XYZ file of C-alpha atoms in Angstrom:
744
model
C -29.906 5.809 -35.842
C -30.020 3.943 -39.180
C -27.818 6.641 -40.735
C -25.184 6.085 -38.071
C -25.224 2.352 -38.797
C -24.842 3.028 -42.518
C -21.906 5.324 -41.770
C -20.157 2.618 -39.759
C -20.548 0.081 -42.552
C -19.732 2.398 -45.443
C -16.874 4.507 -44.153
C -14.122 1.848 -43.928
C -14.450 1.111 -47.628
C -14.984 4.682 -48.811
C -11.454 5.788 -47.997
C -8.562 4.898 -50.210
C -6.122 2.538 -48.532
C -3.117 4.274 -47.049
C -0.127 2.493 -45.551
C 1.443 3.091 -42.184
C 4.469 2.195 -40.129
C 3.640 0.492 -36.846
C 6.032 -0.659 -34.209
C 7.408 -0.409 -30.706
C 10.258 1.553 -29.153
C 12.033 -0.167 -26.274
C 14.917 0.471 -23.904
C 18.077 -1.521 -24.564
C 19.633 -2.598 -21.288
C 21.331 -5.607 -19.808
C 18.473 -6.685 -17.551
C 15.402 -6.678 -19.749
C 15.307 -5.734 -23.409
C 11.530 -5.544 -23.649
C 10.599 -2.394 -21.739
C 8.450 -0.121 -23.881
C 9.388 3.574 -23.762
C 6.374 5.837 -23.387
C 6.587 9.321 -24.892
C 9.437 8.690 -27.337
C 9.409 10.962 -30.402
C 8.913 9.256 -33.782
C 8.907 11.483 -36.875
C 9.921 11.693 -40.515
C 13.000 13.770 -41.232
C 12.320 17.115 -42.958
C 8.560 16.889 -42.377
C 5.845 17.920 -39.923
C 4.610 14.335 -39.614
C 5.325 12.784 -36.256
C 3.890 11.072 -33.217
C 4.751 9.894 -29.710
C 4.822 6.338 -28.436
C 1.959 5.226 -26.195
C 2.295 4.002 -22.613
C 3.418 0.554 -23.809
C 5.950 1.999 -26.288
C 3.906 1.320 -29.423
C 3.354 3.844 -32.218
C 1.660 4.358 -35.563
C 2.827 6.859 -38.191
C 1.699 7.224 -41.818
C 4.067 6.112 -44.559
C 4.782 8.196 -47.639
C 7.262 7.636 -50.457
C 8.273 11.277 -50.021
C 10.138 10.396 -46.819
C 12.469 7.536 -45.977
C 14.336 8.665 -42.846
C 12.487 7.825 -39.619
C 13.940 9.499 -36.544
C 13.394 8.038 -33.065
C 14.476 10.051 -30.031
C 13.944 10.180 -26.289
C 15.580 12.318 -23.635
C 18.510 10.455 -22.051
C 18.885 8.095 -25.032
C 20.817 8.176 -28.276
C 18.813 9.478 -31.216
C 18.558 6.925 -34.037
C 17.672 7.375 -37.703
C 16.190 4.418 -39.596
C 15.932 4.035 -43.355
C 12.424 2.931 -44.309
C 11.680 2.159 -47.941
C 8.323 0.402 -47.538
C 5.580 -0.097 -44.939
C 6.633 -2.614 -42.302
C 6.704 -3.354 -38.586
C 9.492 -1.636 -36.644
C 10.811 -2.898 -33.315
C 13.637 -0.657 -32.191
C 15.784 -0.475 -29.067
C 17.187 2.879 -27.959
C 20.514 2.922 -26.138
C 21.046 5.151 -23.065
C 23.339 8.091 -23.876
C 25.771 7.609 -20.989
C 29.022 8.149 -22.862
C 31.015 11.049 -21.420
C 32.070 12.362 -24.820
C 28.547 12.622 -26.163
C 26.343 15.675 -25.912
C 22.648 15.047 -26.496
C 20.335 18.024 -26.990
C 16.711 16.928 -26.793
C 13.599 18.681 -25.619
C 12.104 16.915 -22.638
C 8.689 15.331 -22.925
C 5.976 17.911 -22.215
C 4.523 17.649 -18.720
C 1.074 18.066 -20.291
C 0.605 16.653 -23.777
C -2.228 17.626 -26.100
C -3.087 15.429 -29.037
C -2.982 16.978 -32.491
C -3.693 13.768 -34.431
C -6.191 11.842 -32.299
C -9.902 11.982 -33.121
C -10.687 12.366 -29.426
C -9.833 15.499 -27.451
C -7.345 14.009 -24.986
C -4.973 15.734 -22.563
C -2.253 13.572 -20.988
C -0.788 14.639 -17.651
C 2.437 12.827 -16.817
C 4.207 12.321 -13.505
C 6.423 15.415 -13.955
C 3.322 17.631 -13.988
C 2.034 15.937 -10.832
C 5.235 16.927 -9.022
C 4.393 20.635 -9.441
C 2.018 20.445 -6.472
C 1.733 18.338 -3.347
C -0.675 15.906 -5.113
C -1.183 13.833 -2.002
C -4.027 11.995 -3.738
C -5.825 11.927 -7.067
C -8.364 14.600 -6.074
C -5.465 17.045 -5.635
C -3.765 16.173 -8.932
C -5.602 18.697 -11.128
C -4.643 22.001 -9.496
C -2.123 22.859 -12.241
C -4.318 21.833 -15.183
C -7.247 23.884 -16.548
C -9.083 20.906 -18.059
C -10.527 19.998 -14.638
C -12.143 22.314 -12.083
C -11.605 21.590 -8.406
C -14.364 22.733 -6.026
C -15.002 22.371 -2.311
C -17.601 19.776 -1.368
C -18.636 20.825 2.142
C -17.564 22.735 5.244
C -16.460 19.679 7.251
C -14.595 16.907 5.433
C -12.180 18.995 3.344
C -13.059 16.793 0.371
C -12.480 18.323 -3.045
C -14.940 17.695 -5.835
C -13.856 17.753 -9.466
C -15.915 19.018 -12.393
C -15.514 18.990 -16.155
C -17.564 20.830 -18.769
C -19.633 22.311 -15.932
C -20.785 18.930 -14.579
C -19.759 17.185 -11.363
C -17.750 13.976 -11.130
C -20.718 11.519 -11.263
C -21.115 12.490 -14.930
C -17.483 11.615 -15.590
C -16.310 8.071 -16.212
C -13.355 7.728 -13.836
C -11.253 4.656 -14.598
C -8.028 3.139 -13.371
C -6.118 1.570 -16.250
C -9.414 1.599 -18.174
C -11.340 -0.266 -15.477
C -14.211 1.743 -13.873
C -13.058 2.761 -10.390
C -14.621 5.848 -8.755
C -18.349 5.137 -8.894
C -21.209 4.034 -6.705
C -20.307 4.060 -3.011
C -16.878 5.630 -3.671
C -18.174 8.588 -5.683
C -17.506 11.279 -3.037
C -14.301 10.057 -1.386
C -12.939 7.665 -4.025
C -10.461 10.119 -5.562
C -8.758 10.413 -2.146
C -8.149 6.648 -2.184
C -5.481 6.803 -4.925
C -2.202 8.279 -3.605
C -0.542 10.748 -5.942
C 2.800 8.906 -6.003
C 1.079 5.792 -7.365
C 0.025 7.688 -10.499
C 2.202 7.400 -13.614
C -0.022 9.497 -15.890
C -3.587 10.750 -16.285
C -5.526 10.864 -19.552
C -8.371 13.403 -19.638
C -10.891 12.983 -22.469
C -13.359 15.799 -23.051
C -16.803 14.932 -24.353
C -18.328 11.488 -24.669
C -15.646 8.822 -24.337
C -15.154 5.535 -26.129
C -17.876 2.872 -26.238
C -15.175 0.386 -25.236
C -15.307 1.706 -21.654
C -19.088 1.552 -21.266
C -22.179 3.729 -21.541
C -21.880 5.859 -18.383
C -19.566 8.600 -19.654
C -21.490 11.843 -20.272
C -19.126 14.807 -19.936
C -15.839 12.923 -20.354
C -13.433 10.372 -18.973
C -10.471 10.484 -16.600
C -8.194 7.457 -16.809
C -5.335 6.933 -14.379
C -2.322 4.813 -15.279
C -0.478 3.516 -12.225
C 3.239 3.027 -11.790
C 4.496 -0.182 -13.414
C 6.744 -2.503 -11.381
C 9.091 -2.926 -14.353
C 9.653 0.818 -14.888
C 9.135 2.347 -11.427
C 12.136 2.911 -9.155
C 13.274 -0.169 -7.185
C 12.822 1.916 -4.029
C 10.854 5.148 -3.778
C 10.044 7.015 -0.566
C 8.015 10.215 -0.306
C 7.386 12.072 2.941
C 5.016 15.032 3.365
C 3.956 17.300 6.221
C 1.956 20.522 6.444
C 1.479 23.092 9.177
C -2.124 22.014 9.690
C -1.045 18.658 11.057
C -1.303 16.390 8.029
C 1.468 13.796 7.727
C 1.979 11.380 4.834
C 4.399 8.626 3.896
C 4.546 6.717 0.609
C 6.839 3.774 -0.019
C 7.285 1.827 -3.278
C 9.343 -1.367 -3.420
C 9.711 -2.900 -6.883
C 11.592 -6.013 -7.897
C 12.265 -7.608 -11.261
C 12.063 -11.296 -10.483
C 13.025 -12.491 -13.960
C 13.142 -11.256 -17.516
C 9.355 -11.528 -17.691
C 8.085 -11.128 -14.128
C 8.090 -7.979 -11.980
C 6.284 -7.121 -8.770
C 5.663 -3.952 -6.784
C 4.577 -3.364 -3.191
C 3.090 0.053 -2.416
C 2.247 1.411 1.030
C 0.583 4.745 1.752
C -0.308 6.191 5.123
C -1.643 9.598 6.124
C -2.712 10.998 9.444
C -4.011 14.237 10.909
C -4.579 14.438 14.665
C -4.177 18.203 15.135
C -7.387 20.121 15.725
C -7.592 23.226 13.503
C -10.300 25.881 13.915
C -8.887 29.042 12.363
C -12.270 30.766 11.996
C -13.227 30.145 15.640
C -16.695 28.785 14.859
C -16.199 25.767 17.114
C -16.022 23.330 14.150
C -12.926 21.591 12.793
C -11.710 23.230 9.579
C -10.253 19.882 8.470
C -11.082 16.349 9.622
C -9.096 14.284 12.057
C -8.070 11.463 9.757
C -6.163 8.227 9.486
C -5.692 6.176 6.307
C -3.681 3.086 5.456
C -3.561 1.999 1.817
C -1.645 -1.090 0.673
C -1.337 -2.447 -2.874
C 0.561 -5.246 -4.579
C 1.061 -5.354 -8.366
C 2.357 -8.215 -10.493
C 3.447 -7.643 -14.087
C 4.178 -10.279 -16.714
C 5.681 -9.184 -20.027
C 6.693 -11.484 -22.881
C 6.822 -9.181 -25.884
C 8.517 -11.694 -28.190
C 5.556 -14.054 -27.821
C 2.982 -11.287 -27.511
C 1.801 -11.636 -23.899
C 1.392 -8.984 -21.198
C -0.533 -9.196 -17.934
C -1.142 -7.255 -14.707
C -2.556 -8.559 -11.423
C -3.451 -6.031 -8.713
C -4.757 -6.330 -5.166
C -5.366 -3.466 -2.726
C -6.732 -2.958 0.775
C -7.744 0.401 2.235
C -8.894 1.561 5.646
C -9.914 5.206 5.962
C -11.230 6.918 9.099
C -12.436 10.504 9.442
C -13.828 12.480 12.357
C -15.439 15.877 11.751
C -17.635 18.252 13.662
C -17.242 20.380 16.763
C -13.816 20.583 18.348
C -15.117 19.303 21.691
C -16.839 16.247 20.176
C -15.778 12.936 21.737
C -17.219 9.908 19.928
C -17.025 7.750 23.030
C -19.332 9.967 25.053
C -21.079 12.325 22.632
C -22.228 10.070 19.759
C -25.996 10.385 19.214
C -26.326 12.927 22.040
C -26.757 16.686 22.091
C -23.544 17.155 24.110
C -21.705 18.112 20.913
C -22.251 17.658 17.171
C -19.898 15.267 15.443
C -19.504 12.779 12.651
C -17.403 9.723 11.857
C -16.892 8.255 8.382
C -15.164 4.863 8.363
C -14.432 3.133 5.056
C -12.936 -0.267 4.306
C -12.328 -1.276 0.729
C -10.805 -4.230 -1.106
C -9.927 -4.075 -4.815
C -8.550 -6.683 -7.169
C -8.121 -6.724 -10.929
C -6.582 -8.798 -13.690
C -5.591 -7.592 -17.150
C -4.416 -9.974 -19.854
C -3.344 -8.975 -23.358
C -2.059 -10.881 -26.370
C -0.617 -9.553 -29.637
C -0.473 -12.057 -32.501
C 3.251 -12.346 -33.404
C 2.536 -12.927 -37.090
C -0.096 -10.180 -37.202
C 1.019 -7.447 -34.765
C -1.955 -5.270 -35.727
C -4.232 -7.920 -34.222
C -4.693 -8.466 -30.505
C -7.135 -9.310 -27.778
C -7.445 -8.218 -24.192
C -9.376 -9.318 -21.138
C -10.093 -7.293 -17.996
C -11.831 -8.377 -14.829
C -12.122 -6.572 -11.506
C -13.812 -7.103 -8.156
C -14.285 -4.612 -5.331
C -15.942 -4.673 -1.948
C -16.642 -1.291 -0.392
C -18.083 -0.736 3.076
C -18.750 2.684 4.618
C -20.234 3.192 8.081
C -20.963 6.794 8.971
C -23.078 9.083 11.087
C -23.583 12.857 10.944
C -25.037 14.096 14.223
C -28.257 12.079 14.505
C -28.240 11.110 10.790
C -26.995 7.649 9.865
C -25.674 6.668 6.448
C -24.174 3.217 5.833
C -23.492 1.693 2.432
C -22.110 -1.634 1.248
C -21.234 -1.915 -2.432
C -20.002 -5.083 -4.106
C -18.944 -4.763 -7.740
C -17.821 -7.144 -10.489
C -16.738 -5.929 -13.927
C -15.353 -7.786 -16.947
C -14.505 -6.702 -20.471
C -13.265 -8.714 -23.458
C -11.739 -6.781 -26.357
C -10.532 -7.797 -29.818
C -8.501 -5.441 -32.079
C -7.784 -5.888 -35.772
C -7.785 -4.080 -39.128
C -10.040 -3.708 -42.125
C -7.879 -4.057 -45.223
C -4.935 -2.018 -43.945
C -3.605 -0.549 -40.725
C -5.272 2.804 -41.364
C -8.658 1.171 -40.856
C -8.920 -0.501 -37.468
C -11.696 -1.827 -35.318
C -12.342 -2.925 -31.771
C -15.105 -5.310 -30.782
C -15.965 -6.862 -27.486
C -18.304 -7.890 -24.697
C -18.903 -6.390 -21.245
C -20.549 -7.731 -18.113
C -21.092 -5.757 -14.905
C -22.693 -6.474 -11.534
C -23.318 -4.019 -8.684
C -24.954 -4.883 -5.402
C -25.941 -2.004 -3.087
C -27.208 -2.098 0.476
C -27.822 1.346 2.025
C -29.160 2.442 5.382
C -30.471 6.027 5.453
C -31.441 6.715 9.058
C -34.079 4.014 9.633
C -34.815 3.180 5.993
C -33.131 0.462 3.917
C -32.436 0.879 0.205
C -31.198 -2.323 -1.396
C -30.806 -3.040 -5.082
C -28.876 -5.142 -7.587
C -27.792 -3.855 -10.993
C -26.790 -6.284 -13.747
C -25.828 -5.429 -17.308
C -24.353 -7.128 -20.351
C -23.283 -5.415 -23.529
C -21.543 -5.722 -26.872
C -19.664 -2.989 -28.703
C -17.990 -2.240 -32.017
C -15.693 0.725 -32.660
C -14.161 1.655 -36.004
C -11.235 4.060 -36.352
C -9.612 5.586 -39.369
C -6.259 7.296 -38.875
C -4.423 9.514 -41.311
C -2.112 11.706 -39.298
C -1.739 14.137 -42.187
C -5.428 15.060 -42.594
C -8.198 13.006 -41.028
C -8.922 10.760 -38.069
C -12.275 9.283 -37.145
C -13.556 7.053 -34.364
C -17.132 5.808 -34.549
C -18.527 3.411 -31.977
C -21.775 1.684 -31.173
C -22.696 -0.497 -28.223
C -25.848 -2.364 -27.234
C -26.510 -3.056 -23.562
C -29.235 -4.770 -21.622
C -29.702 -3.722 -17.996
C -32.161 -5.082 -15.466
C -33.234 -1.510 -14.542
C -32.363 0.620 -17.571
C -33.713 -1.868 -20.128
C -32.103 -2.524 -23.530
C -30.591 0.490 -25.240
C -28.078 1.620 -27.881
C -25.176 4.011 -27.222
C -23.539 5.719 -30.237
C -20.326 7.750 -30.007
C -18.564 9.673 -32.792
C -15.255 11.585 -32.799
C -13.677 13.187 -35.856
C -10.495 15.205 -36.411
C -9.481 17.219 -39.473
C -6.203 19.056 -40.094
C -6.953 22.057 -42.334
C -3.358 23.312 -42.311
C -0.013 22.771 -40.648
C -0.159 22.354 -36.858
C -3.913 22.938 -36.834
C -6.432 20.371 -35.607
C -10.240 20.709 -35.721
C -12.362 18.184 -33.812
C -16.010 17.376 -33.370
C -17.733 14.809 -31.150
C -21.160 13.440 -30.310
C -22.327 10.840 -27.847
C -25.094 9.596 -25.588
C -24.604 8.550 -21.981
C -26.809 6.859 -19.392
C -26.385 6.190 -15.707
C -28.197 4.980 -12.637
C -27.720 7.761 -10.093
C -26.800 6.821 -6.523
C -28.559 9.787 -4.964
C -27.402 9.377 -1.355
C -23.811 8.254 -1.990
C -23.293 11.183 -4.372
C -24.824 13.785 -2.021
C -23.581 12.759 1.414
C -23.077 16.368 2.467
C -26.846 16.683 2.897
C -26.599 14.595 6.092
C -24.453 17.310 7.739
C -27.395 19.687 7.980
C -30.852 19.979 9.487
C -32.512 19.628 6.077
C -35.097 16.913 5.633
C -34.959 14.590 2.622
C -37.930 14.558 0.241
C -38.168 12.129 -2.685
C -40.612 13.120 -5.431
C -40.690 9.692 -7.034
C -42.275 8.766 -10.361
C -42.330 4.955 -10.065
C -38.953 4.320 -11.685
C -36.644 1.413 -10.864
C -33.874 3.395 -9.102
C -35.010 4.833 -5.754
C -38.350 5.311 -7.487
C -36.769 7.398 -10.267
C -35.913 6.850 -13.922
C -32.301 6.577 -15.063
C -30.403 9.618 -16.281
C -29.805 10.154 -20.004
C -27.904 12.947 -21.734
C -26.516 13.991 -25.113
C -23.061 15.537 -25.321
C -21.657 17.248 -28.395
C -18.844 19.668 -28.962
C -16.157 21.140 -31.171
C -12.561 22.057 -30.444
C -9.673 23.587 -32.330
C -5.977 23.616 -31.443
C -3.276 25.502 -33.326
C 0.393 24.947 -32.672
C 2.879 27.715 -33.441
C 6.482 28.770 -33.093
C 7.199 32.326 -31.938
C 10.768 33.598 -31.451
C 11.974 30.002 -31.965
C 9.915 28.799 -28.987
C 6.877 26.496 -29.209
C 3.318 27.183 -28.134
C -0.288 26.348 -28.863
C -3.691 27.970 -28.518
C -6.950 26.034 -28.273
C -10.673 26.730 -28.113
C -13.245 24.181 -26.866
C -17.022 24.402 -26.787
C -19.191 21.580 -25.459
C -22.880 21.286 -24.677
C -24.674 18.634 -22.658
C -28.462 18.291 -22.924
C -30.266 16.091 -20.419
C -33.276 14.133 -21.588
C -33.689 12.945 -18.024
C -31.821 13.798 -14.828
C -32.197 13.278 -11.095
C -32.518 16.906 -9.999
C -31.132 17.734 -6.547
C -32.931 20.871 -5.361
C -31.307 22.866 -2.516
C -33.469 25.977 -2.971
C -35.477 25.457 0.227
C -33.140 25.690 3.269
C -35.400 23.308 5.214
C -35.134 20.369 2.815
C -33.364 18.654 -0.073
C -35.688 17.533 -2.852
C -34.877 14.736 -5.316
C -37.005 14.491 -8.437
C -36.878 13.507 -12.068
C -36.326 16.353 -14.486
C -39.431 18.185 -15.666
C -38.323 20.768 -18.173
C -34.815 21.646 -19.280
C -31.338 20.914 -17.992
C -28.207 21.756 -19.940
C -24.559 22.686 -19.549
C -22.587 24.906 -21.943
C -18.825 25.032 -21.542
C -16.357 27.318 -23.341
C -12.599 27.216 -22.758
C -9.828 29.246 -24.395
C -6.293 28.151 -23.522
C -2.784 29.347 -24.386
C 0.466 27.471 -23.753
C 3.818 29.035 -24.565
C 7.475 28.796 -23.635
C 8.000 32.482 -22.799
C 11.786 32.258 -22.480
C 13.991 29.155 -22.344
C 12.917 26.923 -19.435
C 9.951 29.167 -18.546
C 6.552 27.780 -19.558
C 3.225 29.610 -19.307
C -0.193 27.974 -19.325
C -3.268 30.175 -19.104
C -6.991 29.653 -19.712
C -10.365 31.355 -19.490
C -13.518 29.293 -18.936
C -17.177 30.240 -19.162
C -20.022 28.020 -17.940
C -23.747 28.308 -18.477
C -25.338 25.454 -16.517
C -29.090 25.680 -15.931
C -31.755 23.309 -14.632
C -35.485 23.465 -14.044
C -35.864 23.206 -10.262
C -39.087 23.218 -8.217
C -39.086 27.026 -8.448
C -38.194 27.286 -12.152
C -35.156 27.451 -14.444
C -32.091 28.542 -12.466
C -28.342 28.695 -12.853
C -26.628 25.810 -11.083
C -25.693 26.915 -7.537
C -22.138 27.038 -6.188
C -20.529 27.242 -9.623
C -18.644 30.217 -11.006
C -19.753 31.155 -14.514
C -16.351 32.741 -15.147
C -13.000 31.204 -14.209
C -9.451 32.205 -15.053
C -6.389 29.995 -14.696
C -2.670 30.661 -15.030
C 0.362 28.512 -14.337
C 3.982 29.443 -14.834
C 6.901 27.114 -14.253
C 10.647 27.578 -14.394
C 13.295 24.872 -14.240
C 17.013 25.521 -14.165
C 19.132 23.449 -16.529
C 19.820 20.097 -14.927
C 23.422 19.248 -14.149
C 25.022 15.939 -15.027
C 24.013 14.441 -11.664
C 20.431 15.665 -12.126
C 20.685 18.601 -9.708
C 18.394 21.536 -10.496
C 15.822 23.967 -9.095
C 12.128 23.919 -10.058
C 9.712 26.780 -9.436
C 5.962 26.646 -10.002
C 3.157 29.186 -9.474
C -0.585 28.720 -10.085
C -3.453 31.223 -10.005
C -7.163 30.376 -9.885
C -9.588 33.306 -10.195
C -13.281 32.537 -9.725
C -16.160 34.864 -10.456
C -19.270 35.191 -8.338
C -21.366 32.080 -7.680
C -25.112 31.804 -7.251
C -26.002 30.610 -3.762
C -28.981 28.398 -2.901
C -31.992 30.357 -1.691
C -31.839 30.971 2.084
C -34.540 33.654 2.316
C -36.672 31.384 4.530
C -33.972 31.490 7.223
C -33.892 34.098 9.978
C -32.084 37.218 8.795
C -28.850 36.285 10.612
C -28.559 33.128 8.496
C -29.480 34.536 5.089
C -26.564 34.504 2.639
C -27.754 36.646 -0.229
C -28.057 35.699 -3.877
C -24.387 35.533 -4.910
C -20.998 34.962 -3.363
C -18.151 37.349 -4.049
C -15.375 36.693 -6.555
C -12.013 35.576 -5.218
C -8.580 34.299 -6.239
C -6.380 31.461 -4.989
C -2.609 31.326 -5.384
C -0.427 28.237 -4.986
C 3.355 27.943 -5.326
C 6.034 25.316 -4.895
C 9.845 25.278 -4.954
C 11.730 22.030 -5.451
C 15.454 21.527 -4.949
C 16.770 18.456 -6.725
C 20.060 17.510 -5.109
C 20.698 14.496 -7.334
C 18.862 11.911 -9.386
C 18.126 10.141 -6.105
C 17.007 12.862 -3.704
C 14.967 16.059 -3.764
C 13.078 18.271 -1.316
C 10.195 20.649 -1.847
C 8.357 23.390 0.010
C 5.113 24.988 -1.056
C 1.976 26.792 -0.116
C -1.686 26.692 -1.086
C -4.134 29.592 -0.800
C -1.226 31.955 -0.180
C -3.535 34.978 0.075
C -5.300 33.239 2.993
C -8.781 33.713 1.536
C -11.484 32.023 3.620
C -15.243 31.841 3.308
C -17.010 33.607 6.137
C -19.534 31.559 8.129
C -19.268 28.281 6.169
C -21.291 26.598 8.937
C -24.697 28.246 9.297
C -25.875 28.531 12.909
C -22.713 26.837 14.183
C -23.696 27.700 17.751
C -26.889 25.638 17.490
C -26.004 22.524 15.425
C -29.170 20.672 16.479
C -31.426 23.573 15.521
C -33.436 24.059 12.308
C -30.967 26.487 10.645
C -27.820 24.330 10.904
C -26.270 23.810 7.447
C -22.747 22.936 6.248
C -23.608 22.389 2.561
C -23.309 25.930 1.164
C -19.590 26.172 0.476
C -18.165 28.269 -2.357
C -14.569 28.801 -1.171
C -11.815 27.394 1.038
C -12.327 26.941 4.780
C -8.814 26.116 5.934
C -6.984 29.260 4.837
C -3.281 29.382 4.021
C -1.543 26.005 4.057
C 2.253 25.595 3.984
C 3.842 22.200 3.398
C 7.181 20.508 2.848
C 8.358 17.083 1.781
C 11.054 14.942 0.230
C 11.425 12.267 -2.438
C 14.055 9.527 -2.392
C 14.645 7.246 -5.384
C 16.997 4.327 -5.640
């Protein structure tokens, strides 16, 4: 550890000072001249040195005396060339290219952007990529991207579980505008609580994340940026329906109240009241559901004086009914008439973000974040009861500045978090309070030509985890043109919420056994893991069309883990790790524009995830060691009024998966050692009639693959062999949908 501290102190002064151009690109219009343009291209003429503006329109690009023409471009705007003869701040307004006699040829912003110059391995998914699939909620927003794996959680709720680097979502830090969001009580269903139309972009970070966002990230971070009232459409309406009875409606209403104030009102509703049992096992293939989700956002932006702020409030009510098709909650609840379950969730969220950039020192700023949430879930599964109340408070203060020059930057800050849990598991109460306070420092060196480095350290004190240090290191080196080599290392810790994260266990006849060791969290010690990895990306041009190929390898080693053992079909065993637990992840990906307007994205992934269970070291169950992904999209050239066709096709091929041991079951309910391999195909066609209206039609699981017997002993749900937890493939079968989008 002392060597890491020495590195942090020594490195800023060991690198020769190099100058940079910093600034902001904004949209010039008559209503508000301070709207930052995200994704604008900023590059030096006749060079390979360039960057894109961030979500707030800011950018940083190295300065060299060899170049003096800085080009700024963005699709739909006039391209400008600035003469730069020395390092300085640049604030530039781009003018919309709406003149009839002007022809602007610009490549659109990539739907998925990979960073070549960042020290961290980050993939940005923008709203155009999210339109390639139905994306009704955040859990369904990763189907067209190979960075995230989407698995099926159980045979009843239809909930999809995401994984990265071979580890499930609890080992990911999932944030909303860099505020922790999907955690604790919301771990299983939380991704379904963010409607897809609310999402502006998603940033996926592989490996240990930044210390700024806390100590819980182990395999990576997913950050969601929501639509901004000042840049979203004044009116947006999205309707969706599928042949399995799911209906959705999303409405956005945004108003600019003044030059500095904007507000947005967002309403989402979805409903399914059609009973679907395509496999005739007597159980619903998808839940009967009803959700209402309402949010209000306020945005304050005073760029001239350096202030920006967001205030958000949201209320959600979500109701699900699953189980046998003849289950009636009014008469059958807690009886043997029929097996059923209800999961009712009410949640309130609020958050405030405040940022200030010093006008005389634009490289210096501070930010403050605070959020509060109250989550209540009442649920029963047959005779099993699971209720949880989770109250959470989070605050983070952040200061940004430089060390000598703008190539050497640092972030420092303080964090406070409070979580109060009250759980009822059948007739047993589990109540606890978690409190933590921490301080962090993160240094970054950026030279877009050759080297970038981010090194962070945070110290936290936690009433259950104790006092501990979390180091994180990310480094990027460019050995040659369009090549980027990265390495990362980090430590993560977390207090596992064993019941909230494994709610599917209640939909079975398994008993729960806790092999406790006297720890402070359900009688267990906290989880701790080391993550390290390397990645390489190489951009290229072939036949005058761009592409890139990348290779990632990451390994996670657990020093301690709460092991969930499903190997005995009569019980679920929770215990602290005794032995080894690790996850190896290899991904090879190719992206290429095959012909004009036709883009191919393909990837192969290999996972080796093993844990010492009660019966020895075994491969993680219900996870394919081999996965193949392909996505191909074609867009016709848009006409002047925006009219065009969009076509998208996605293939997921999964190899065999190890199944939990069921040899103790009667022969009729034994599943064997492995599942079979299978493939899933999704497609969507969108017709854009104008810049204001479009319609789409699509299908998921077009080959209609379905897992046989996903519910074990479905005819005797109150018997000892009943189990809905062993799910390796889709239950619902082919799903066809349609919808529309209206923008004004």
